[in-house]
Short mmCIF file of C-alpha atoms in Angstrom, two decimals:
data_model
loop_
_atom_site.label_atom_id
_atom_site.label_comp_id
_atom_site.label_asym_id
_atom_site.label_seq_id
_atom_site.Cartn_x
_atom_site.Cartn_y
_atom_site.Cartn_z
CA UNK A 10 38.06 -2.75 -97.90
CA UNK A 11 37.20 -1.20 -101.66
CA UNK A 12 37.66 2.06 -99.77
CA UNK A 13 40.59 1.51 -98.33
CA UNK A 14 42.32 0.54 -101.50
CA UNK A 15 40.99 3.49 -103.57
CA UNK A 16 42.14 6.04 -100.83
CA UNK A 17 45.51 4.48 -100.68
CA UNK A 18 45.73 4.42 -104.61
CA UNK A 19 44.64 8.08 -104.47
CA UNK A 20 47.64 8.29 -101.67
CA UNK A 21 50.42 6.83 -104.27
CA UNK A 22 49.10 9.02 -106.99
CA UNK A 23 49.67 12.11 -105.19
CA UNK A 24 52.90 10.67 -103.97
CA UNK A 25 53.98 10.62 -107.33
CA UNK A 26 52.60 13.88 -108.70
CA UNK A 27 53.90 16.64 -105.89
CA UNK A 28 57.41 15.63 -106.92
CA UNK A 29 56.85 16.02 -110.30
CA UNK A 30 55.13 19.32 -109.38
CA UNK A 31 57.95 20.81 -107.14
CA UNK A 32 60.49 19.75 -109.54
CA UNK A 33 58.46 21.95 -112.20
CA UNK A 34 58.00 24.63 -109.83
CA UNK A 35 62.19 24.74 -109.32
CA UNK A 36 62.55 24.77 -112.91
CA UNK A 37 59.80 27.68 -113.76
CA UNK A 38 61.88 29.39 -110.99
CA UNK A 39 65.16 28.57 -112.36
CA UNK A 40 64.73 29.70 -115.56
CA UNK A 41 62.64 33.11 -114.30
CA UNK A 42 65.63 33.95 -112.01
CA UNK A 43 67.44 35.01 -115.21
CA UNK A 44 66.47 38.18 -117.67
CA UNK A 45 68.84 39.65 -120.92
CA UNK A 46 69.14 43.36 -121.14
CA UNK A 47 69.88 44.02 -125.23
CA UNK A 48 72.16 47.13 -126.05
CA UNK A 49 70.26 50.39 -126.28
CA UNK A 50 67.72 49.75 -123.34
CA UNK A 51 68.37 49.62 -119.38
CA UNK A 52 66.78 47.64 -116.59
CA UNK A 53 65.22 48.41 -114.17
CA UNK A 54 65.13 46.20 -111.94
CA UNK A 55 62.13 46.31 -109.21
CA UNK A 56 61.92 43.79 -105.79
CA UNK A 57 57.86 44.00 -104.45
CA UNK A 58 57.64 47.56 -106.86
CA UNK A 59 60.43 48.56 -105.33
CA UNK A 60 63.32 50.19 -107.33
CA UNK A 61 66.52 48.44 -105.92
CA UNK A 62 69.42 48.66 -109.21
CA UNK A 63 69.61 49.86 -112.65
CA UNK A 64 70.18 46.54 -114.88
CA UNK A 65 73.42 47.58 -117.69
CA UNK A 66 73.13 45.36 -120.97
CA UNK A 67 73.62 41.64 -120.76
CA UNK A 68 72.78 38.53 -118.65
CA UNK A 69 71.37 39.34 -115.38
CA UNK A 70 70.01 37.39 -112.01
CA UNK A 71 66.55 38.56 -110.08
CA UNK A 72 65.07 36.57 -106.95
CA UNK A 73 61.66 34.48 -109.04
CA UNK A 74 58.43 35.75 -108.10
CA UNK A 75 60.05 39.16 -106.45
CA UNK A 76 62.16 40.79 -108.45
CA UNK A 77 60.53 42.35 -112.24
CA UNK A 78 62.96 44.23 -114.35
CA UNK A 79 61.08 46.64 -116.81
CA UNK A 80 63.28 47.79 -119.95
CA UNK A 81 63.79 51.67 -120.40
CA UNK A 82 64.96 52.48 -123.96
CA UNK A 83 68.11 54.95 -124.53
CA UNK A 84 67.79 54.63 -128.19
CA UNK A 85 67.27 58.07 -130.05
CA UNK A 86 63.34 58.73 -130.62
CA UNK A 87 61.11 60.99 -132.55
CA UNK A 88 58.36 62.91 -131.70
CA UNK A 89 56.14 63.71 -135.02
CA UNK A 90 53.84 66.96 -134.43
CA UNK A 91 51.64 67.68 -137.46
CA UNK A 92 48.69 70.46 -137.44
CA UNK A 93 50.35 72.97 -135.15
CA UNK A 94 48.40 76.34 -135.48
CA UNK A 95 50.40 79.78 -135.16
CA UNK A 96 50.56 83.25 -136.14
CA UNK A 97 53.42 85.06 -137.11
CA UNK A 98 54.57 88.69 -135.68
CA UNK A 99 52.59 89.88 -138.93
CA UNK A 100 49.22 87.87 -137.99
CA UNK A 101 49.69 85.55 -140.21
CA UNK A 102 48.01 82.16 -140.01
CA UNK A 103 50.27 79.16 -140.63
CA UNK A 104 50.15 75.29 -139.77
CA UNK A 105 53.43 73.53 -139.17
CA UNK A 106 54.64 70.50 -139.08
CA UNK A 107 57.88 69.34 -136.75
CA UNK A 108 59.92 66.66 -135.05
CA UNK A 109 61.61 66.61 -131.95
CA UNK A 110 64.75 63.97 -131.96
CA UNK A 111 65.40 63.18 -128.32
CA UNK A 112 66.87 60.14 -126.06
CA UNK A 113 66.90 59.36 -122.29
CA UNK A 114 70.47 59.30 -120.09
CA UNK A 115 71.21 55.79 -119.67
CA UNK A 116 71.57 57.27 -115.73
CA UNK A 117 67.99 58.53 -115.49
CA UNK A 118 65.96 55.48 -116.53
CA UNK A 119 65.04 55.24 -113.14
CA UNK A 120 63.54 58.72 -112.83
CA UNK A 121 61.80 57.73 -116.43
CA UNK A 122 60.29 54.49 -114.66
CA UNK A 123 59.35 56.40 -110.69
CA UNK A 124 57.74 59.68 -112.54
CA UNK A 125 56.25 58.00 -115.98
CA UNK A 126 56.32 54.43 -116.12
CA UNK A 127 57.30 54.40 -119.92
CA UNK A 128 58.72 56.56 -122.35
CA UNK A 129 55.71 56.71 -124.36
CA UNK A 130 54.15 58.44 -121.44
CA UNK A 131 56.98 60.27 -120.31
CA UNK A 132 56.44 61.95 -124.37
CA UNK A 133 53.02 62.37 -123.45
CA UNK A 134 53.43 64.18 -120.43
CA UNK A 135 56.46 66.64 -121.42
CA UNK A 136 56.97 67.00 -124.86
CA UNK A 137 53.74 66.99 -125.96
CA UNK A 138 52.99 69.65 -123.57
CA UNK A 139 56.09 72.01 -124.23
CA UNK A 140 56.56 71.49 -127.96
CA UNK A 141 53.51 73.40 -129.66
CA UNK A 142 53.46 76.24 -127.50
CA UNK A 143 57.03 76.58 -127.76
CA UNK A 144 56.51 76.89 -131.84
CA UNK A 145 53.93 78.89 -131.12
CA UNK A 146 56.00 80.99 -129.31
CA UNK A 147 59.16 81.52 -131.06
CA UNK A 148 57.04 81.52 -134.46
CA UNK A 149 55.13 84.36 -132.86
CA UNK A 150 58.53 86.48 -133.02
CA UNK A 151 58.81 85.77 -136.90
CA UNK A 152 57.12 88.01 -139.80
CA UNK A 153 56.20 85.35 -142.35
CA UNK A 154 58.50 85.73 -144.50
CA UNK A 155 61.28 85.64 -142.03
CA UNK A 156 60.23 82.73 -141.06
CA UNK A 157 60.36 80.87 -144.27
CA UNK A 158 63.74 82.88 -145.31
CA UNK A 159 65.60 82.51 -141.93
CA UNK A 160 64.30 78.78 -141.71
CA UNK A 161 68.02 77.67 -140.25
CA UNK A 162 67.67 80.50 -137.27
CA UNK A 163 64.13 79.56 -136.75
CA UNK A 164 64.51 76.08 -136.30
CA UNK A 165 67.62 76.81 -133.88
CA UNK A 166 65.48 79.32 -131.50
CA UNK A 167 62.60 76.31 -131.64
CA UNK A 168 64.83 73.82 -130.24
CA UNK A 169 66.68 76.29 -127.57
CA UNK A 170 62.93 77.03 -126.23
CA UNK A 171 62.08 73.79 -126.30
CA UNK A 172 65.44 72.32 -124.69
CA UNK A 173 64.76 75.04 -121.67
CA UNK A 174 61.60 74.78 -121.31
CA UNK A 175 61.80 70.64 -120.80
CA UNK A 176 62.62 69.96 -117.49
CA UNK A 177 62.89 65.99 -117.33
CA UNK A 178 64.88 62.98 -117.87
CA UNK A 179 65.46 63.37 -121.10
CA UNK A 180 68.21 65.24 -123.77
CA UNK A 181 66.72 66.99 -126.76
CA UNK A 182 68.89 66.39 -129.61
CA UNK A 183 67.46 68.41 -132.29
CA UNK A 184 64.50 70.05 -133.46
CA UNK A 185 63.20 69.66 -137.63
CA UNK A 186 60.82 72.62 -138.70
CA UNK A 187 59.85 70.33 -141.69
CA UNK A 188 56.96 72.41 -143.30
CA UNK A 189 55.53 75.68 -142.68
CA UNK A 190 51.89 76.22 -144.62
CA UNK A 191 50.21 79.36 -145.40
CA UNK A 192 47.24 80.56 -146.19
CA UNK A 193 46.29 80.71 -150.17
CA UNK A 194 45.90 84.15 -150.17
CA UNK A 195 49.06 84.61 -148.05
CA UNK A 196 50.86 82.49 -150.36
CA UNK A 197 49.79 84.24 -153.36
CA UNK A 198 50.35 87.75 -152.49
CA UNK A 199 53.53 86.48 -151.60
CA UNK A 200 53.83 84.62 -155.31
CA UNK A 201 53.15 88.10 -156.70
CA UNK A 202 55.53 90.14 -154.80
CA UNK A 203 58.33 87.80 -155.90
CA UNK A 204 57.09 87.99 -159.29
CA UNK A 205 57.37 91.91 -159.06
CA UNK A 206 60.97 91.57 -157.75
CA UNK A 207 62.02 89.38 -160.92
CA UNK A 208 60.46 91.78 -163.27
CA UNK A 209 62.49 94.40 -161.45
CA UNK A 210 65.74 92.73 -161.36
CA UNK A 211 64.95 91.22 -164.84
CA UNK A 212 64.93 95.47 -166.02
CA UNK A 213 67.81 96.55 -163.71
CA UNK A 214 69.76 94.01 -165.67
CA UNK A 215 68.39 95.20 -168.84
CA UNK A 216 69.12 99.05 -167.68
CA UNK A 217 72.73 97.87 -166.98
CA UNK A 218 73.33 96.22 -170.04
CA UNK A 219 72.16 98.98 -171.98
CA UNK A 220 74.33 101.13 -170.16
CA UNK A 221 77.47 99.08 -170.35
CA UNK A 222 76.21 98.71 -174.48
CA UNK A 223 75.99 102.72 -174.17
CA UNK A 224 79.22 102.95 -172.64
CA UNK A 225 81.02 100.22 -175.00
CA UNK A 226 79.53 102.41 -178.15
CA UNK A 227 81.16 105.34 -176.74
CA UNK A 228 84.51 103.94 -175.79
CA UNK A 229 84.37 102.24 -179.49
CA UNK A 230 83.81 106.02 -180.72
CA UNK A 231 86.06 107.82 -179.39
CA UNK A 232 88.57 104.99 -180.35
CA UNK A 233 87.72 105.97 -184.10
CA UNK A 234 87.79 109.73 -183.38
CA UNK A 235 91.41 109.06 -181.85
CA UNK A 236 92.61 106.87 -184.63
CA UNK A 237 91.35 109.66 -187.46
CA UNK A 238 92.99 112.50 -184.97
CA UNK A 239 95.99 110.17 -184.97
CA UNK A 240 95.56 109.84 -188.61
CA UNK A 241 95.29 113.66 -189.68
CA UNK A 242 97.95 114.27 -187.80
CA UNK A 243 100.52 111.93 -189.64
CA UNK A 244 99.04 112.57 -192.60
CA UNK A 245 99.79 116.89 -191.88
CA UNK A 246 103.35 116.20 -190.42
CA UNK A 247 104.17 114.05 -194.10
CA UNK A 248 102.85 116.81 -196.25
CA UNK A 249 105.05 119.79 -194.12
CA UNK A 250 107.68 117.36 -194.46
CA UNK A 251 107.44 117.04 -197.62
CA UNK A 252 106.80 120.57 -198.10
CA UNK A 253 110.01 121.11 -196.26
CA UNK A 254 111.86 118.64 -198.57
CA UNK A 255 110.62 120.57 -201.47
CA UNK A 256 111.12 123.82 -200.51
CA UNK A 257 114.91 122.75 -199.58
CA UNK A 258 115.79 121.34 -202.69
CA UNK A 259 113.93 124.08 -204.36
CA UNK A 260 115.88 126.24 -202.75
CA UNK A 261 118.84 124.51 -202.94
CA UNK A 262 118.83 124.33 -206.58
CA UNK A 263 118.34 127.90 -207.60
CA UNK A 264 121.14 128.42 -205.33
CA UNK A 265 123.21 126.56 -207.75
CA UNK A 266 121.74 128.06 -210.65
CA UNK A 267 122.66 131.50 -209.31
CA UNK A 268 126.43 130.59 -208.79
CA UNK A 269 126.66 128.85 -212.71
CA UNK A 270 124.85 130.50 -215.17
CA UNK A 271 126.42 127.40 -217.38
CA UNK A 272 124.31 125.18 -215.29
CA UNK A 273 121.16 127.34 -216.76
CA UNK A 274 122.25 126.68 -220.51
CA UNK A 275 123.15 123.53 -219.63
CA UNK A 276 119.42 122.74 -218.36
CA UNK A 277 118.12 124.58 -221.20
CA UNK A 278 120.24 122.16 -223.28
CA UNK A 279 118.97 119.12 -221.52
CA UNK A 280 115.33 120.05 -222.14
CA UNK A 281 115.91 121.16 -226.34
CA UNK A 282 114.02 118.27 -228.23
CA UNK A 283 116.72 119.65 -231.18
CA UNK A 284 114.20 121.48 -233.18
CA UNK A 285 114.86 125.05 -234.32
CA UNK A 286 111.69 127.43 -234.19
CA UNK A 287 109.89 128.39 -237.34
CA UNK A 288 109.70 131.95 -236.84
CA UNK A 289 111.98 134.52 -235.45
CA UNK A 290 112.16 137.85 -234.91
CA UNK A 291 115.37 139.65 -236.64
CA UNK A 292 117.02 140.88 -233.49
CA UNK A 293 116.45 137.46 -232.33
CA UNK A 294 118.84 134.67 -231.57
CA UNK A 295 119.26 131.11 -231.84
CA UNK A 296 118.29 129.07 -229.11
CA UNK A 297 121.17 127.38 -227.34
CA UNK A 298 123.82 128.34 -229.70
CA UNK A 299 125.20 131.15 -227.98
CA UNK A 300 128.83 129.90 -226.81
CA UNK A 301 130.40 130.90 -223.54
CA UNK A 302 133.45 133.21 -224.01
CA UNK A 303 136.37 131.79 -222.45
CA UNK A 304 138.87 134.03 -221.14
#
């Protein structure tokens, strides 16, 4: 009879605790029926590990315990490469360092999921193949200092070797050379040689100024040589025309004298200072006293 009760007891217990169970069950499922895509990713969304739709951003509905959806990113990523060992067209040894920027097509998340699983191994597998020999490469076809001078070009042949050479679901934005290393003795021969080219510049400019001082002294000279020409000249064309003057009024007054011989006595008159001379010969006359005849 004890038996009895305990097995029905056990009977009711059950009874109550299936229900309770199902009713969990239905609500696990309920609430795992339902997945959130954020913005930037996609879904993909998977029935037995089967791909069956591409999940856009939002609120989204999967069958519970059939359907998984695994999130692809389509964000923009960066690859960091550090270390990478080359040698330039001139065989010289440099380490670089670079970044690959790239993202996937929000259309090719399922080809990222079927061939790689993840984007982390889809880098692994691709990029991380392609991008040091592809520096390698295209650093190959640089001298050294081409290389560091042409850094713009460089960089721009990197990523077009690196863009063709990636065959995959994913776009390669851009390519950053960020350092190029080389060796101390590399780097100081090249230290020197720029050194060199200042000192030359530094005495091409001092050649050229002298010159231009040279040429500035000589300009400045024959300025003054001009301006003493110019000078002696004036100076030669006042005295003839003074001369000139001079010799016209010279001229012009004996002219006069030669028509009035009163004009002589008259001059002679002008210049007496009134005193008579002390001694005098007998057949001499009397200054200024002799008196025109008049007719």
């Amino acid at each position: 009879m004890l038996k009895n009760d305990l097995a029905q007891a056990n009977i009711n217990h059950l009874g109550k605790i299936i229900p309770i169970a199902i009713l969990l069950i239905i609500l696990i499922s309920l609430y795992s029926s339902w997945y959130t895509v954020d913005q930037g990713e996609r879904g993909v969304l998977l029935r037995n590990g089967k791909i069956i739709d591409t999940a856009e951003p939002g609120l989204g509905f999967k069958i519970p315990l059939m359907d998984t959806v695994v999130k692809i990113s389509t964000q923009t990523h960066t690859a960091n490469y550090q270390g990478l060992q080359a040698y330039s067209r001139d065989q010289q040894p440099a380490t670089l360092r670079a970044s690959v920027t790239f993202s996937i097509p929000p259309d090719r998340v399922e080809e990222v999921y079927a061939n790689f699983k993840s984007v982390d191994l889809m880098v692994s597998r691709l990029l991380d193949r392609q991008v040091p020999t592809q520096i390698e490469n295209i650093f190959g076809k640089y001298t050294a200092i081409s290389a560091v001078q042409e850094r713009i070009k460089f960089g721009i042949d990197v990523t077009a070797a690196i863009t063709q050479s990636i065959k995959g679901p994913v776009t390669i934005n851009s390519v950053q050379i960020e350092n190029i290393d080389f060796s101390n003795a590399y780097e100081k021969s090249v230290e020197d040689r720029m050194r060199a080219e200042v000192e030359v510049q530094t005495q091409l400019q001092n050649l050229e100024k002298e010159r231009v001082s040279a040429k500035i002294a000589v300009t400045q000279a024959q300025a003054e040589a001009d301006s003493q020409l110019a000078r002696a000249i004036a100076e030669a064309e006042s005295i003839r025309i003074k001369g000139n003057a001079e010799a016209s009024a010279i001229k012009i007054r004996a002219e006069a004298l030669a028509q009035n011989q009163n004009l002589v006595e008259l001059t002679k008159a002008e210049r007496w200072d009134g005193k008579l001379p002390t001694t005098m010969l007998p057949t001499g006359t009397i200054p200024f006293l002799e008196v025109p005849t008049t007719k």
